[in-house]
Coordinates of C-alpha atoms in Angstrom, one line a residue:
Chain D
X1 CA -5.7 -16.7 42.0
X2 CA -5.2 -20.1 43.7
X3 CA -1.7 -21.3 43.2
X4 CA -2.9 -24.2 41.3
X5 CA -4.2 -22.0 38.2
X6 CA -1.4 -19.3 38.7
X7 CA 1.0 -22.4 38.6
X8 CA -1.1 -23.4 34.7
X9 CA -1.3 -20.2 33.7
X10 CA 2.5 -20.0 33.6
X11 CA 3.0 -23.1 31.9
X12 CA 0.6 -21.9 29.6
X13 CA 2.2 -18.5 29.1
X14 CA 5.5 -20.2 28.6
X15 CA 4.2 -22.7 26.0
X16 CA 2.5 -19.8 24.0
X17 CA 6.1 -18.2 24.0
X18 CA 7.7 -20.9 22.8
X19 CA 4.9 -21.7 20.0
X20 CA 5.5 -18.5 18.7
X21 CA 9.3 -18.9 18.5
X22 CA 8.8 -22.0 16.7
X23 CA 5.6 -20.3 14.4
X24 CA 7.5 -17.5 12.7
X25 CA 9.7 -20.1 10.8
X26 CA 6.8 -22.4 10.5
X27 CA 4.8 -19.5 9.1
X28 CA 7.7 -19.5 6.4
X29 CA 7.3 -22.8 5.4
X30 CA 10.2 -24.4 7.6
X31 CA 9.7 -27.1 10.1
X32 CA 12.0 -26.7 13.2
X33 CA 12.2 -29.1 15.7
X34 CA 14.8 -27.9 17.8
X35 CA 12.8 -25.7 19.9
X36 CA 14.5 -27.8 23.0
X37 CA 17.8 -26.3 22.0
X38 CA 17.0 -23.0 21.7
X39 CA 15.3 -23.3 25.1
X40 CA 18.3 -25.0 26.3
X41 CA 20.4 -22.1 24.9
X42 CA 18.4 -19.1 26.6
X43 CA 18.1 -20.8 29.7
X44 CA 21.5 -21.4 30.6
X45 CA 23.0 -18.4 29.1
X46 CA 20.4 -16.1 31.0
X47 CA 21.1 -18.2 34.1
X48 CA 24.8 -17.9 33.6
X49 CA 24.9 -14.2 33.1
X50 CA 22.8 -13.5 35.8
X51 CA 24.6 -15.7 38.2
X52 CA 26.4 -14.3 41.3
X53 CA 28.4 -17.3 41.9
X54 CA 30.0 -18.0 38.8
X55 CA 28.9 -15.6 36.5
X56 CA 28.6 -12.4 35.3
X57 CA 25.9 -11.2 38.3
X58 CA 23.4 -9.2 35.8
X59 CA 20.3 -8.3 37.0
X60 CA 17.5 -10.8 34.9
X61 CA 16.5 -7.7 33.2
X62 CA 19.6 -7.3 31.4
X63 CA 20.5 -11.1 31.4
X64 CA 17.3 -12.2 29.4
X65 CA 17.7 -9.8 26.6
X66 CA 21.7 -10.5 26.1
X67 CA 20.5 -14.4 26.3
X68 CA 18.1 -13.5 23.5
X69 CA 20.8 -11.7 21.6
X70 CA 23.4 -14.5 21.9
X71 CA 20.6 -17.1 20.6
X72 CA 19.5 -15.2 17.8
X73 CA 23.4 -14.8 17.0
X74 CA 24.0 -18.4 17.0
X75 CA 20.5 -19.0 15.2
X76 CA 21.8 -16.5 12.5
X77 CA 24.7 -18.4 11.8
X78 CA 23.3 -22.3 12.1
X79 CA 20.5 -21.6 10.0
X80 CA 22.5 -20.9 7.0
X81 CA 23.5 -24.9 7.0
X82 CA 20.3 -25.6 8.1
X83 CA 18.0 -24.3 5.4
X84 CA 19.8 -26.1 2.8
X85 CA 17.4 -29.0 3.8
X86 CA 13.8 -28.7 3.7
X87 CA 10.8 -30.4 5.1
X88 CA 11.4 -33.8 7.1
X89 CA 15.1 -32.9 6.7
X90 CA 15.0 -30.0 8.2
X91 CA 13.0 -31.6 11.0
X92 CA 16.0 -33.8 11.4
X93 CA 18.9 -31.1 11.2
X94 CA 16.7 -29.0 13.7
X95 CA 16.5 -32.2 15.8
X96 CA 20.2 -32.4 15.7
X97 CA 20.8 -29.1 16.5
X98 CA 19.3 -29.6 19.8
X99 CA 21.0 -32.7 20.3
X100 CA 23.9 -31.0 20.1
X101 CA 23.3 -28.1 22.4
X102 CA 22.0 -30.7 24.9
X103 CA 25.9 -32.6 24.6
X104 CA 27.6 -29.5 24.8
X105 CA 25.9 -28.1 28.1
X106 CA 25.5 -31.5 29.9
X107 CA 29.7 -31.6 29.7
X108 CA 30.6 -27.9 30.7
X109 CA 31.1 -27.9 34.5
X110 CA 30.3 -24.3 34.8
X111 CA 27.1 -25.2 33.6
X112 CA 26.3 -27.9 36.6
X113 CA 26.5 -30.2 33.8
X114 CA 24.3 -33.2 34.8
X115 CA 23.5 -32.1 38.0
X116 CA 21.4 -29.0 36.4
X117 CA 21.8 -25.3 37.2
X118 CA 20.2 -23.1 40.4
X119 CA 18.9 -19.5 38.7
X120 CA 19.0 -16.6 41.4
X121 CA 16.5 -14.1 39.9
X122 CA 12.8 -15.5 40.5
X123 CA 10.3 -14.0 37.5
X124 CA 6.6 -14.5 39.3
X125 CA 3.4 -14.4 36.9
X126 CA 4.2 -10.6 37.3
X127 CA 6.8 -11.1 34.6
X128 CA 5.9 -13.9 32.5
X129 CA 2.4 -12.9 31.9
X130 CA 3.2 -9.5 30.6
X131 CA 5.8 -10.8 28.5
X132 CA 4.2 -13.6 27.1
X133 CA 1.2 -11.2 26.0
X134 CA 4.5 -8.8 24.3
X135 CA 5.2 -12.3 22.3
X136 CA 1.6 -12.5 20.9
X137 CA 1.1 -8.7 20.5
X138 CA 4.5 -8.7 18.7
X139 CA 3.7 -11.7 16.8
X140 CA 0.3 -10.1 15.6
X141 CA 2.5 -7.2 14.4
X142 CA 4.6 -8.8 12.9
X143 CA 2.9 -11.3 10.4
X144 CA 0.8 -8.2 9.7
X145 CA 3.2 -6.5 8.3
X146 CA 5.2 -6.8 4.7
X147 CA 7.5 -9.2 5.6
X148 CA 4.7 -11.5 7.5
X149 CA 3.0 -11.1 4.0
X150 CA 6.4 -12.5 2.3
X151 CA 6.9 -15.5 5.1
X152 CA 3.2 -16.7 3.9
X153 CA 4.2 -16.0 0.5
X154 CA 7.4 -18.3 0.8
X155 CA 5.3 -20.9 2.6
X156 CA 2.8 -21.3 -0.4
X157 CA 5.3 -20.8 -3.5
X158 CA 9.1 -20.0 -3.2
X159 CA 9.9 -19.6 -6.4
X160 CA 7.0 -17.2 -7.3
X161 CA 7.9 -15.3 -4.3
X162 CA 11.4 -15.0 -5.3
X163 CA 10.3 -13.7 -9.3
X164 CA 8.2 -10.9 -7.4
X165 CA 11.4 -10.2 -5.7
X166 CA 11.2 -11.3 -2.7
X167 CA 14.7 -12.4 -1.0
X168 CA 13.5 -15.8 0.1
X169 CA 17.1 -17.0 1.7
X170 CA 16.5 -13.6 3.8
X171 CA 13.4 -14.0 4.8
X172 CA 14.0 -16.9 5.9
X173 CA 16.8 -16.4 7.9
X174 CA 15.1 -13.6 9.4
X175 CA 12.1 -16.0 11.0
X176 CA 14.7 -18.7 11.6
X177 CA 16.4 -15.8 14.1
X178 CA 13.6 -14.0 15.3
X179 CA 12.0 -17.4 16.2
X180 CA 14.9 -18.7 17.9
X181 CA 15.3 -15.2 19.7
X182 CA 11.6 -15.6 21.1
X183 CA 11.9 -19.4 22.0
X184 CA 15.0 -18.4 24.2
X185 CA 13.3 -15.7 25.7
X186 CA 10.7 -18.5 26.9
X187 CA 13.3 -20.6 27.7
X188 CA 15.1 -17.5 30.0
X189 CA 11.8 -17.3 31.6
X190 CA 11.2 -20.8 32.2
X191 CA 14.8 -21.0 34.1
X192 CA 14.3 -17.8 36.3
X193 CA 10.7 -18.9 37.1
X194 CA 11.5 -22.4 38.2
X195 CA 15.2 -20.9 39.5
X196 CA 16.1 -24.4 38.4
X197 CA 17.2 -26.0 35.2
X198 CA 18.7 -29.0 33.7
X199 CA 19.0 -30.1 29.8
X200 CA 17.0 -33.3 30.4
X201 CA 13.6 -31.3 31.3
X202 CA 14.4 -29.9 27.6
X203 CA 14.2 -33.1 25.5
X204 CA 12.9 -33.6 22.2
X205 CA 9.4 -34.4 23.6
X206 CA 9.2 -31.4 24.5
X207 CA 10.5 -30.0 20.8
X208 CA 8.1 -31.9 19.9
X209 CA 5.0 -31.1 21.6
X210 CA 5.7 -27.5 20.9
X211 CA 6.0 -28.3 17.1
X212 CA 2.6 -30.1 17.7
X213 CA 1.0 -26.9 18.9
X214 CA 2.1 -24.8 16.0
X215 CA 1.1 -27.3 13.5
X216 CA -2.5 -28.4 14.8
X217 CA -3.2 -25.0 16.0
X218 CA -2.3 -23.4 12.3
X219 CA 0.2 -21.7 10.7
X220 CA -1.5 -19.6 8.3
X221 CA -2.6 -16.7 10.8
X222 CA -1.0 -15.4 14.3
X223 CA -4.1 -16.9 16.1
X224 CA -3.0 -20.7 15.5
X225 CA 0.0 -20.9 17.8
X226 CA -2.0 -18.9 20.6
X227 CA -5.4 -21.5 20.0
X228 CA -3.0 -24.2 19.6
X229 CA -0.7 -24.2 22.7
X230 CA -4.0 -23.0 24.9
X231 CA -5.8 -26.1 23.7
X232 CA -3.1 -28.9 23.9
X233 CA -1.8 -27.2 27.2
X234 CA -5.3 -27.3 28.7
X235 CA -6.4 -30.9 27.7
X236 CA -4.5 -33.1 29.7
X237 CA -5.3 -30.9 32.7
X238 CA -9.1 -30.7 31.6
X239 CA -9.1 -34.6 31.6
X240 CA -7.3 -34.8 34.5
X241 CA -9.7 -32.3 36.6
X242 CA -12.4 -34.4 34.9
X243 CA -10.7 -38.0 36.7
X244 CA -10.9 -35.9 39.7
X245 CA -14.5 -34.6 40.1
X246 CA -16.0 -38.2 38.8
X247 CA -13.7 -39.8 40.9
X248 CA -12.8 -42.4 38.1
X249 CA -9.1 -42.6 38.3
X250 CA -8.9 -44.4 35.0
X251 CA -9.3 -41.0 33.3
X252 CA -6.4 -39.8 34.9
X253 CA -4.5 -42.8 33.8
X254 CA -5.5 -43.3 30.3
X255 CA -5.5 -39.4 29.6
X256 CA -2.7 -39.3 27.5
X257 CA -4.3 -41.9 25.3
X258 CA -7.1 -39.4 24.6
X259 CA -4.6 -37.0 24.1
X260 CA -3.4 -38.5 21.4
X261 CA -6.5 -39.8 19.8
X262 CA -7.6 -35.8 19.9
X263 CA -4.6 -34.9 17.9
X264 CA -5.2 -37.5 15.2
X265 CA -8.6 -36.5 15.1
X266 CA -7.7 -32.8 14.9
X267 CA -5.3 -34.0 11.7
X268 CA -8.4 -35.9 10.4
X269 CA -11.0 -33.1 10.9
X270 CA -8.3 -30.1 10.3
X271 CA -5.4 -30.6 8.6
X272 CA -4.4 -27.4 8.2
X273 CA -4.5 -26.3 11.6
X274 CA -7.5 -25.1 14.3
X275 CA -7.3 -21.8 12.8
X276 CA -7.4 -21.4 9.0
X277 CA -7.0 -18.0 7.3
X278 CA -10.6 -18.5 5.7
X279 CA -12.1 -19.2 9.5
X280 CA -10.5 -16.2 10.7
X281 CA -11.8 -14.2 7.3
X282 CA -15.7 -15.4 8.2
X283 CA -15.6 -14.8 11.8
X284 CA -14.2 -11.1 11.8
X285 CA -16.9 -10.6 8.5
X286 CA -19.6 -12.0 10.9
X287 CA -18.4 -9.6 13.4
X288 CA -18.4 -6.6 11.4
X289 CA -21.5 -7.9 9.5
X290 CA -20.6 -6.4 6.2
X291 CA -21.9 -7.5 3.3
X292 CA -19.7 -10.4 2.1
X293 CA -19.2 -8.2 -1.3
X294 CA -18.9 -4.3 -2.4
X295 CA -20.9 -3.2 -5.8
X296 CA -20.4 -6.4 -7.5
X297 CA -22.5 -5.6 -10.4
X298 CA -20.4 -2.3 -11.3
X299 CA -17.2 -4.3 -11.0
X300 CA -18.1 -6.9 -13.1
X301 CA -19.3 -5.0 -15.8
X302 CA -16.3 -2.6 -16.6
X303 CA -14.1 -5.7 -17.7
Chain J
X1 CA 17.9 1.3 -29.3
X2 CA 15.2 2.8 -27.1
X3 CA 12.7 1.0 -29.7
X4 CA 12.8 -1.8 -28.1
X5 CA 12.1 -2.6 -24.7
X6 CA 13.7 -6.0 -24.8
X7 CA 16.5 -7.8 -26.1
X8 CA 17.4 -11.1 -26.1
X9 CA 20.9 -11.7 -28.3
X10 CA 22.0 -15.4 -29.1
X11 CA 19.9 -17.5 -26.2
X12 CA 21.6 -20.9 -25.4
X13 CA 20.6 -23.1 -22.9
X14 CA 21.3 -26.8 -22.5
X15 CA 19.9 -29.2 -20.0
X16 CA 22.9 -32.0 -19.6
X17 CA 23.0 -33.0 -23.3
X18 CA 20.0 -31.5 -24.9
X19 CA 20.1 -27.9 -26.3
X20 CA 16.5 -26.7 -25.3
X21 CA 17.4 -22.8 -26.4
X22 CA 19.6 -22.6 -29.3
X23 CA 20.8 -19.3 -30.4
X24 CA 17.6 -17.7 -30.2
X25 CA 17.9 -13.6 -30.9
X26 CA 14.9 -11.6 -31.0
X27 CA 13.7 -8.1 -29.8
X28 CA 10.5 -6.8 -28.3
X29 CA 9.3 -3.3 -29.3
X30 CA 7.9 -0.9 -26.8
X31 CA 4.7 -0.7 -26.8
X32 CA 4.0 -3.6 -28.8
X33 CA 2.2 -7.2 -28.2
X34 CA 4.4 -9.9 -29.3
X35 CA 3.3 -13.4 -29.1
X36 CA 5.7 -16.3 -28.8
X37 CA 4.6 -19.3 -30.0
X38 CA 5.3 -22.6 -31.2
X39 CA 4.7 -26.4 -31.1
X40 CA 4.7 -27.9 -27.9
X41 CA 8.5 -28.3 -26.4
X42 CA 9.5 -25.8 -28.3
X43 CA 11.1 -24.1 -25.8
X44 CA 8.8 -20.7 -25.2
X45 CA 8.3 -21.4 -21.1
X46 CA 11.9 -21.8 -20.9
X47 CA 12.2 -18.4 -22.8
X48 CA 10.6 -17.2 -20.2
X49 CA 12.2 -18.8 -17.2
X50 CA 15.9 -17.6 -18.4
X51 CA 14.2 -14.1 -19.0
X52 CA 13.0 -14.0 -15.3
X53 CA 16.4 -15.6 -14.0
X54 CA 15.0 -18.8 -12.8
X55 CA 17.7 -20.7 -14.7
X56 CA 20.9 -18.8 -15.8
X57 CA 21.4 -19.0 -19.1
X58 CA 24.8 -20.5 -20.9
X59 CA 25.4 -17.9 -23.7
X60 CA 23.5 -15.0 -24.7
X61 CA 22.7 -11.3 -23.4
X62 CA 19.6 -10.0 -22.1
X63 CA 18.7 -6.6 -22.0
X64 CA 15.6 -4.4 -20.7
X65 CA 14.8 -1.4 -21.1
X66 CA 18.9 -0.4 -22.3
X67 CA 19.9 -2.4 -18.9
X68 CA 22.0 -5.9 -19.0
X69 CA 20.1 -8.1 -16.9
X70 CA 21.6 -11.1 -17.8
X71 CA 23.5 -12.0 -14.5
X72 CA 20.5 -9.8 -12.0
X73 CA 19.4 -12.5 -9.6
X74 CA 15.7 -13.7 -10.2
X75 CA 14.3 -11.4 -7.5
X76 CA 15.8 -8.6 -8.3
X77 CA 15.0 -9.1 -11.9
X78 CA 11.5 -7.5 -11.3
X79 CA 13.1 -4.2 -10.1
X80 CA 14.4 -4.0 -13.5
X81 CA 10.6 -3.6 -14.7
X82 CA 9.7 -6.8 -15.9
X83 CA 6.6 -9.1 -14.5
X84 CA 5.0 -12.2 -15.3
X85 CA 2.0 -14.5 -15.2
X86 CA 2.5 -18.6 -15.2
X87 CA 1.1 -21.4 -17.1
X88 CA -0.8 -23.2 -14.4
X89 CA -2.0 -20.4 -12.3
X90 CA 0.7 -20.0 -9.3
X91 CA -1.5 -17.3 -7.1
X92 CA -0.8 -18.0 -2.8
X93 CA -3.9 -20.5 -2.2
X94 CA -3.6 -19.4 1.7
X95 CA -3.5 -15.5 0.8
X96 CA -6.7 -13.4 0.3
X97 CA -6.7 -11.8 -3.4
X98 CA -6.3 -8.6 -2.0
X99 CA -2.8 -10.1 -0.4
X100 CA -1.7 -11.6 -3.4
X101 CA -1.8 -8.3 -5.4
X102 CA 0.1 -6.7 -2.6
X103 CA 3.1 -9.7 -2.9
X104 CA 3.4 -7.9 -6.4
X105 CA 3.6 -4.9 -4.8
X106 CA 6.8 -6.1 -3.1
X107 CA 9.1 -5.0 -5.8
X108 CA 8.5 -1.2 -5.1
X109 CA 8.8 -1.5 -1.3
X110 CA 11.7 -4.0 -0.3
X111 CA 13.1 -1.3 2.2
X112 CA 13.2 -1.7 5.7
X113 CA 10.5 0.7 6.7
X114 CA 8.1 -0.7 3.9
X115 CA 8.8 -4.6 5.2
X116 CA 8.2 -3.6 9.1
X117 CA 4.7 -1.5 7.9
X118 CA 1.9 -3.5 9.4
X119 CA -0.4 -3.7 6.3
X120 CA -2.7 -5.9 7.8
X121 CA -3.8 -4.0 10.9
X122 CA -4.4 -0.8 8.7
X123 CA -7.2 -1.9 6.5
X124 CA -7.4 1.3 4.5
X125 CA -3.4 2.0 4.1
X126 CA -2.3 3.0 0.8
X127 CA -0.8 -0.4 -0.5
X128 CA -4.3 -2.1 0.7
X129 CA -6.1 0.6 -1.2
X130 CA -3.7 0.5 -4.2
X131 CA -4.5 -3.2 -4.7
X132 CA -7.8 -3.0 -4.0
X133 CA -8.4 -0.2 -6.5
X134 CA -6.5 -2.2 -9.3
X135 CA -8.7 -5.7 -8.8
X136 CA -11.4 -3.2 -9.2
X137 CA -10.0 -1.3 -12.2
X138 CA -9.5 -4.8 -13.5
X139 CA -13.3 -5.7 -12.8
X140 CA -12.3 -8.0 -9.6
X141 CA -13.6 -5.4 -7.2
X142 CA -16.0 -8.4 -5.9
X143 CA -13.3 -10.5 -3.8
X144 CA -11.1 -8.7 -2.1
X145 CA -10.8 -10.2 1.3
X146 CA -11.3 -13.9 -0.4
X147 CA -9.0 -16.8 0.0
X148 CA -7.9 -16.9 -4.0
X149 CA -8.1 -20.8 -3.5
X150 CA -11.8 -20.9 -3.7
X151 CA -12.3 -18.5 -6.9
X152 CA -13.5 -19.6 -10.4
X153 CA -10.4 -20.3 -12.9
X154 CA -10.6 -17.1 -15.1
X155 CA -10.8 -14.7 -12.0
X156 CA -7.7 -16.3 -11.0
X157 CA -6.3 -15.8 -14.2
X158 CA -6.9 -12.2 -14.3
X159 CA -5.6 -11.9 -10.5
X160 CA -2.6 -13.2 -12.0
X161 CA -2.3 -10.1 -14.6
X162 CA -3.2 -7.9 -11.6
X163 CA -0.6 -9.1 -9.0
X164 CA 2.0 -8.8 -11.9
X165 CA 0.7 -5.4 -13.2
X166 CA 1.6 -3.8 -9.6
X167 CA 4.9 -3.9 -9.8
X168 CA 4.2 -1.3 -12.4
X169 CA 6.4 -3.4 -15.4
X170 CA 8.1 -1.8 -18.5
X171 CA 6.8 -5.2 -20.0
X172 CA 4.6 -8.0 -19.0
X173 CA 5.2 -11.7 -19.9
X174 CA 2.3 -14.0 -19.9
X175 CA 2.7 -17.9 -20.3
X176 CA -0.4 -19.1 -22.2
X177 CA -3.0 -16.7 -20.1
X178 CA -5.7 -17.9 -22.8
X179 CA -5.2 -21.8 -21.6
X180 CA -8.1 -23.3 -19.6
X181 CA -10.5 -20.6 -20.4
X182 CA -13.5 -20.9 -21.7
X183 CA -14.9 -17.8 -24.6
X184 CA -16.4 -15.6 -22.1
X185 CA -13.5 -16.0 -19.8
X186 CA -11.0 -15.5 -22.7
X187 CA -13.1 -12.2 -23.7
X188 CA -12.7 -10.8 -20.2
X189 CA -8.8 -11.5 -20.3
X190 CA -8.8 -10.0 -23.2
X191 CA -10.1 -6.9 -22.4
X192 CA -7.8 -6.6 -19.4
X193 CA -5.0 -7.4 -21.3
X194 CA -5.8 -4.8 -24.0
X195 CA -6.1 -2.0 -21.3
X196 CA -2.5 -2.9 -19.6
X197 CA -1.2 -2.3 -23.6
X198 CA -3.3 1.3 -24.0
X199 CA -1.6 2.4 -20.4
X200 CA 1.9 1.1 -22.2
X201 CA 3.1 -1.8 -20.9
X202 CA 4.6 -4.0 -23.3
X203 CA 3.2 -7.4 -23.8
X204 CA 5.0 -10.9 -24.4
X205 CA 2.6 -13.4 -24.9
X206 CA 3.2 -17.5 -24.8
X207 CA 0.3 -18.8 -26.5
X208 CA -1.4 -21.7 -28.0
X209 CA -4.8 -20.2 -28.9
X210 CA -3.7 -18.5 -32.9
X211 CA -7.0 -17.1 -32.7
X212 CA -6.2 -15.2 -29.3
X213 CA -3.1 -14.3 -30.7
X214 CA -4.5 -12.8 -33.9
X215 CA -7.2 -11.0 -31.9
X216 CA -4.6 -9.7 -29.4
X217 CA -0.8 -9.3 -31.1
X218 CA 0.9 -7.6 -33.3
X219 CA 4.2 -9.3 -33.6
X220 CA 4.9 -13.0 -33.5
X221 CA 8.0 -14.6 -32.8
X222 CA 8.2 -18.7 -33.9
X223 CA 10.2 -21.4 -31.9
X224 CA 11.0 -24.7 -32.9
X225 CA 13.0 -27.1 -31.0
X226 CA 14.8 -24.3 -29.7
X227 CA 15.1 -22.0 -32.6
X228 CA 13.9 -19.1 -34.0
X229 CA 12.2 -20.3 -37.3
X230 CA 10.0 -17.3 -38.1
X231 CA 9.4 -13.2 -37.4
X232 CA 6.7 -11.0 -38.4
X233 CA 2.9 -10.0 -38.5
X234 CA 0.2 -12.7 -37.4
X235 CA -1.4 -12.4 -41.0
X236 CA 2.2 -13.6 -42.3
X237 CA 2.6 -16.2 -39.9
X238 CA 0.5 -18.9 -41.4
X239 CA 2.0 -18.5 -45.1
X240 CA 5.1 -19.0 -44.0
X241 CA 6.6 -22.2 -44.9
X242 CA 8.8 -23.1 -41.8
X243 CA 5.6 -22.5 -39.9
X244 CA 3.6 -24.4 -41.4
X245 CA 6.0 -27.7 -41.2
X246 CA 6.8 -26.9 -37.8
X247 CA 2.7 -27.5 -36.9
X248 CA 1.6 -30.2 -39.4
X249 CA 5.1 -31.5 -40.7
X250 CA 6.5 -31.2 -44.6
X251 CA 4.8 -33.6 -47.0
X252 CA 7.8 -35.6 -47.9
X253 CA 8.3 -36.6 -44.1
X254 CA 5.0 -36.9 -42.5
X255 CA 6.3 -40.2 -40.6
X256 CA 9.5 -38.1 -39.0
X257 CA 7.6 -34.8 -38.3
X258 CA 6.1 -35.6 -34.9
X259 CA 6.8 -32.0 -33.8
X260 CA 3.9 -31.9 -31.6

């Protein structure tokens, strides 16, 4: 595999992990613009646990899970005040959280402050790719469970879900916490792959992009974040390739205008995301070649 | 004691200074089909919301099958044996028919292993089979995998009943089940409710359609302005002067009785 392709694949993997971390809360109706906060927390805590100088010197395979646990704990604690907000206010609350994290880290000297922090262990594609696949499989499994069903129910109608026995608060806390753990996993891998982290990388633009992958990919099925992240990671790169092939420099220069236009277009054409529940249903039925219904006549008559 | 499945005692609820439920008491006999009727704004749906814990009550007691559920949180009440449908269809629009019904099973599947069981990856698991069977039983076997948003109104109404029934309630609360249905759909719904009733589940129905009430129910409670004004059989209800006045206004005060 060429170096270029490998580097793109790594970026894709990281984006997919981030996207699933934001997808889980989004599937239960929470808009989380705090991805950068959890990425920062994950990257720095794993880096510190891993650092032989000034840290604990744990190997990466311990420091990453510990960092995830730590971030899950932080997410659990902050989820209670944050989940009192909803809609655009939750967007603001999670955004504020990310800013607070960034402000903290930049002022902590043992984490390098504004100068950033080198990270010891290196995670190459042989680590990042399997982990990303694991995250995808986990998310597909998770959304197929009854808990996943309750998430989707809460997304549609909280009060009805409550009346059927769903503890909405607990489910939302679970979604937020597990999502944060996944996001921080992505952050930790980011640090270990590039071996250098600084808070400026994990800015609000990153949070916005990740939320965009999820919302435009679709929050109804586990396919959404995968397709969304792949689509939006690939488009700017493809436009750059097109520019290179055709020798038209202006395409590369203005590719983010195209990118923006595509985003707007998608919101017009597929307001519920690229992949919807109905679409998956239709495709899977075509695959199996099922007849659309089983014994309709017998069913209708009995009532 | 055990003759009634639901006992409501001196229920009271105010929103601000407005008392919407005032000292309402009635019992629902086990296995009965009780109707709760009254003019618009009488407080029928509010009674349902108080029973299911959507709002806390100000005063009174709710006893379900011998257990006091007055202070039980809304999301636990379904486990005591009470389930409901809604005035405006409240199915989950992005869930398939079977998934909507599986949500109704939630009350029976709240343990961690049940929550983590991958329903969606094993299409023939017992929960999915049960949900599909319940739908087929209700004559709705045609639409297992479809997203409910695209289904006809009457079908959605019946799916709501099936969803409520798979929680295995002792009493099923139905909020205007026949509203908005045409004659054929109403007949299909009534047939379904008759079967639900025959299986031993008590029905408590809020309904405007008196024809539907007379056909289905064997007991009627009438509310007006948050108070109970009548309780008896459907045959008696038309002859009761208080009920006539509530619906039609009294002769002496035609102008004042804008009850509806």
